[in-house]
């Protein structure tokens, strides 16, 4: 239902836009209009009212009017529409020729002209302007109302006409060529789909409407334009074939032959001289085009109403617009309707949109069928995945056991590196029967064991939790020996990729730094602060007020090498600098830690 409403709204909008040329009139200047002119007939100038559309093709029509000019004025002559060639003279001297243009001038519509009137030819009072208009093809010569005025007032109207008569007209064949290429590619990949082949032929044979825009580049086109119209008439039969295919009706063979034989017969008849080519176009080819469009419209309406074919509904409105445009253009060619603009050129996008929507619909249907096949394959794949899941249960258990064994080896190594030293001290002190020192060493061993065990529960982004636990243990220890601790981690940025081994490496480094401050620096105050460095790294600083570390410390110990080894595993940097009173250790960690290491 929603899809039908959407398509209805879309075609309603297109219908409203397509009706614009039938009722909309381009804005015209408010002053300077010249409606009453003289036309040369039989050697005499006779008064006529603009606009004027005249025949026959190839002949010249001559118009003259007089306007008043003030001294030192610099007026311009604005012609909204003239078809197809116009030579403009002021005081008997040529000042403009629309054939000398930088843009292409089409055979199916007029052009606009904005011509400055040279001051050297202007005289105060009456000035005579002659406009000579020539029709170059089947379209009659046409001259609209002309205007004389200031360039600033007329230029915006001129630009509007240029867009309508030139730029917009050039966009349409570009779009048709693009759709023709898309259809050609579809036909190459689906050669058995006859509809794609006939659509491609329709889009290419109907391009004759735009060949008139190339007459400046290929002057020979002017002589062969009637024959191109004859070739283009095959589009009428092709259009009927297409709508029959959409209605799932096999096209008769005689209709397919007519698409080729009728244009060829007309060309042969014209070349033989029996009937002039322009007369054949007006009396045979143009009526055949209208008849083909009417037949296509009737078949499409029947398929849409009786067979409820969605594709027929998509093509119904474009065909209706094409029929209206064909009647309009035939009236223009036969001078029953004044105007140089052939609407078929401008209504062509509606037919292209209908063709594109049919192609998109077929693509959508194919995708739906593909989705159905994918759903079946997905179901089968899920069944196979469940079977693989069952078969790989043993492998996953073995993998978990290997990971557990690896973590145990890491824990054993850590206990060996940390706890064994404390136990050795307890044994040595016990031999000397110093119970107080024995108790202290035992406490240190217990705290170290708790540190290792607590690190096993640390998850990603939980480094602050581990640091909080270390602070709690350090405060109790340092308080017993009279060392004041100041701890602040509120500004420490979040660190990702934290594993138990990495968290333990950070705690070990801080633990070693504080131990060194007490053991070697005899510090009474220790400050631990976390924040963010200028480059975005997480920074932890440990400062003490003890004895500054020497510039070249004794490297026989294992404390500093152990800290540097651990920081390398974390992908960070450690800096140790002596202060005037005390030492500062700076630990820099990346925002995302690298993979964990088992050697801690």
mmCIF file of N, CA, C and O in Angstrom, residues 11 243 246-247 296-297 299-319 358 361:
data_model
loop_
_atom_site.group_PDB
_atom_site.id
_atom_site.type_symbol
_atom_site.label_atom_id
_atom_site.label_comp_id
_atom_site.label_asym_id
_atom_site.label_seq_id
_atom_site.Cartn_x
_atom_site.Cartn_y
_atom_site.Cartn_z
ATOM 1 N N UNK A 11 4.220 10.139 -9.544
ATOM 2 C CA UNK A 11 3.671 10.439 -10.864
ATOM 3 C C UNK A 11 2.794 11.683 -10.821
ATOM 4 O O UNK A 11 2.692 12.417 -11.823
ATOM 5 N N UNK A 243 5.501 -2.155 -25.370
ATOM 6 C CA UNK A 243 4.335 -2.266 -24.491
ATOM 7 C C UNK A 243 3.682 -3.643 -24.619
ATOM 8 O O UNK A 243 3.113 -4.154 -23.640
ATOM 9 N N UNK A 246 5.746 -5.802 -22.366
ATOM 10 C CA UNK A 246 5.420 -5.532 -20.959
ATOM 11 C C UNK A 246 4.099 -6.186 -20.581
ATOM 12 O O UNK A 246 3.938 -6.687 -19.462
ATOM 13 N N UNK A 247 3.160 -6.220 -21.534
ATOM 14 C CA UNK A 247 1.861 -6.863 -21.280
ATOM 15 C C UNK A 247 1.911 -8.374 -21.467
ATOM 16 O O UNK A 247 0.868 -9.039 -21.413
ATOM 17 N N UNK A 296 0.250 2.504 -28.423
ATOM 18 C CA UNK A 296 0.993 2.126 -27.209
ATOM 19 C C UNK A 296 0.237 2.546 -25.967
ATOM 20 O O UNK A 296 0.184 1.804 -24.970
ATOM 21 N N UNK A 297 -0.367 3.738 -26.009
ATOM 22 C CA UNK A 297 -1.121 4.220 -24.859
ATOM 23 C C UNK A 297 -2.331 3.328 -24.585
ATOM 24 O O UNK A 297 -2.616 2.983 -23.426
ATOM 25 N N UNK A 299 -2.786 0.098 -25.463
ATOM 26 C CA UNK A 299 -2.351 -1.223 -24.984
ATOM 27 C C UNK A 299 -1.897 -1.135 -23.525
ATOM 28 O O UNK A 299 -2.216 -2.001 -22.702
ATOM 29 N N UNK A 300 -1.152 -0.082 -23.211
ATOM 30 C CA UNK A 300 -0.657 0.073 -21.831
ATOM 31 C C UNK A 300 -1.811 0.274 -20.863
ATOM 32 O O UNK A 300 -1.825 -0.309 -19.762
ATOM 33 N N UNK A 301 -2.788 1.103 -21.241
ATOM 34 C CA UNK A 301 -3.946 1.318 -20.360
ATOM 35 C C UNK A 301 -4.729 0.019 -20.174
ATOM 36 O O UNK A 301 -5.177 -0.291 -19.059
ATOM 37 N N UNK A 302 -4.881 -0.744 -21.242
ATOM 38 C CA UNK A 302 -5.591 -2.032 -21.125
ATOM 39 C C UNK A 302 -4.846 -2.993 -20.193
ATOM 40 O O UNK A 302 -5.450 -3.642 -19.336
ATOM 41 N N UNK A 303 -3.519 -3.080 -20.343
ATOM 42 C CA UNK A 303 -2.727 -3.975 -19.486
ATOM 43 C C UNK A 303 -2.758 -3.517 -18.029
ATOM 44 O O UNK A 303 -2.759 -4.340 -17.109
ATOM 45 N N UNK A 304 -2.773 -2.203 -17.815
ATOM 46 C CA UNK A 304 -2.769 -1.689 -16.439
ATOM 47 C C UNK A 304 -4.117 -1.925 -15.762
ATOM 48 O O UNK A 304 -4.175 -2.287 -14.578
ATOM 49 N N UNK A 305 -5.214 -1.725 -16.505
ATOM 50 C CA UNK A 305 -6.542 -1.809 -15.894
ATOM 51 C C UNK A 305 -7.028 -3.245 -15.791
ATOM 52 O O UNK A 305 -7.555 -3.678 -14.754
ATOM 53 N N UNK A 306 -6.889 -4.017 -16.872
ATOM 54 C CA UNK A 306 -7.460 -5.372 -16.891
ATOM 55 C C UNK A 306 -6.515 -6.411 -16.304
ATOM 56 O O UNK A 306 -6.957 -7.316 -15.601
ATOM 57 N N UNK A 307 -5.233 -6.278 -16.596
ATOM 58 C CA UNK A 307 -4.266 -7.269 -16.092
ATOM 59 C C UNK A 307 -3.556 -6.820 -14.826
ATOM 60 O O UNK A 307 -2.791 -7.580 -14.248
ATOM 61 N N UNK A 308 -3.791 -5.593 -14.429
ATOM 62 C CA UNK A 308 -3.191 -5.057 -13.184
ATOM 63 C C UNK A 308 -1.667 -5.220 -13.180
ATOM 64 O O UNK A 308 -1.078 -5.598 -12.167
ATOM 65 N N UNK A 309 -1.038 -4.899 -14.293
ATOM 66 C CA UNK A 309 0.414 -5.000 -14.398
ATOM 67 C C UNK A 309 1.063 -3.729 -13.855
ATOM 68 O O UNK A 309 0.743 -2.619 -14.297
ATOM 69 N N UNK A 310 1.962 -3.903 -12.902
ATOM 70 C CA UNK A 310 2.616 -2.741 -12.282
ATOM 71 C C UNK A 310 3.460 -1.975 -13.286
ATOM 72 O O UNK A 310 3.486 -0.735 -13.279
ATOM 73 N N UNK A 311 4.149 -2.707 -14.166
ATOM 74 C CA UNK A 311 5.004 -2.035 -15.138
ATOM 75 C C UNK A 311 4.180 -1.222 -16.128
ATOM 76 O O UNK A 311 4.643 -0.181 -16.617
ATOM 77 N N UNK A 312 2.968 -1.666 -16.450
ATOM 78 C CA UNK A 312 2.102 -0.890 -17.336
ATOM 79 C C UNK A 312 1.701 0.427 -16.672
ATOM 80 O O UNK A 312 1.643 1.475 -17.326
ATOM 81 N N UNK A 313 1.417 0.382 -15.371
ATOM 82 C CA UNK A 313 1.083 1.619 -14.660
ATOM 83 C C UNK A 313 2.269 2.578 -14.669
ATOM 84 O O UNK A 313 2.094 3.802 -14.742
ATOM 85 N N UNK A 314 3.481 2.048 -14.562
ATOM 86 C CA UNK A 314 4.668 2.907 -14.558
ATOM 87 C C UNK A 314 4.853 3.630 -15.888
ATOM 88 O O UNK A 314 5.404 4.732 -15.937
ATOM 89 N N UNK A 315 4.403 3.004 -16.988
ATOM 90 C CA UNK A 315 4.616 3.572 -18.318
ATOM 91 C C UNK A 315 3.404 4.355 -18.827
ATOM 92 O O UNK A 315 3.497 5.029 -19.852
ATOM 93 N N UNK A 316 2.304 4.293 -18.113
ATOM 94 C CA UNK A 316 1.068 4.901 -18.618
ATOM 95 C C UNK A 316 1.174 6.422 -18.685
ATOM 96 O O UNK A 316 0.858 7.036 -19.719
ATOM 97 N N UNK A 317 1.603 7.056 -17.623
ATOM 98 C CA UNK A 317 1.688 8.506 -17.605
ATOM 99 C C UNK A 317 2.716 9.040 -18.607
ATOM 100 O O UNK A 317 2.425 9.998 -19.335
ATOM 101 N N UNK A 318 3.933 8.479 -18.693
ATOM 102 C CA UNK A 318 4.862 8.968 -19.721
ATOM 103 C C UNK A 318 4.302 8.866 -21.134
ATOM 104 O O UNK A 318 4.528 9.756 -21.952
ATOM 105 N N UNK A 319 3.584 7.790 -21.427
ATOM 106 C CA UNK A 319 3.004 7.668 -22.758
ATOM 107 C C UNK A 319 1.926 8.721 -22.996
ATOM 108 O O UNK A 319 1.818 9.280 -24.096
ATOM 109 N N UNK A 358 10.861 0.965 -14.721
ATOM 110 C CA UNK A 358 10.608 -0.435 -15.089
ATOM 111 C C UNK A 358 11.857 -1.267 -14.852
ATOM 112 O O UNK A 358 11.797 -2.381 -14.301
ATOM 113 N N UNK A 361 12.286 -1.729 -11.200
ATOM 114 C CA UNK A 361 11.335 -2.689 -10.652
ATOM 115 C C UNK A 361 11.788 -4.119 -10.930
ATOM 116 O O UNK A 361 11.729 -4.986 -10.056
#
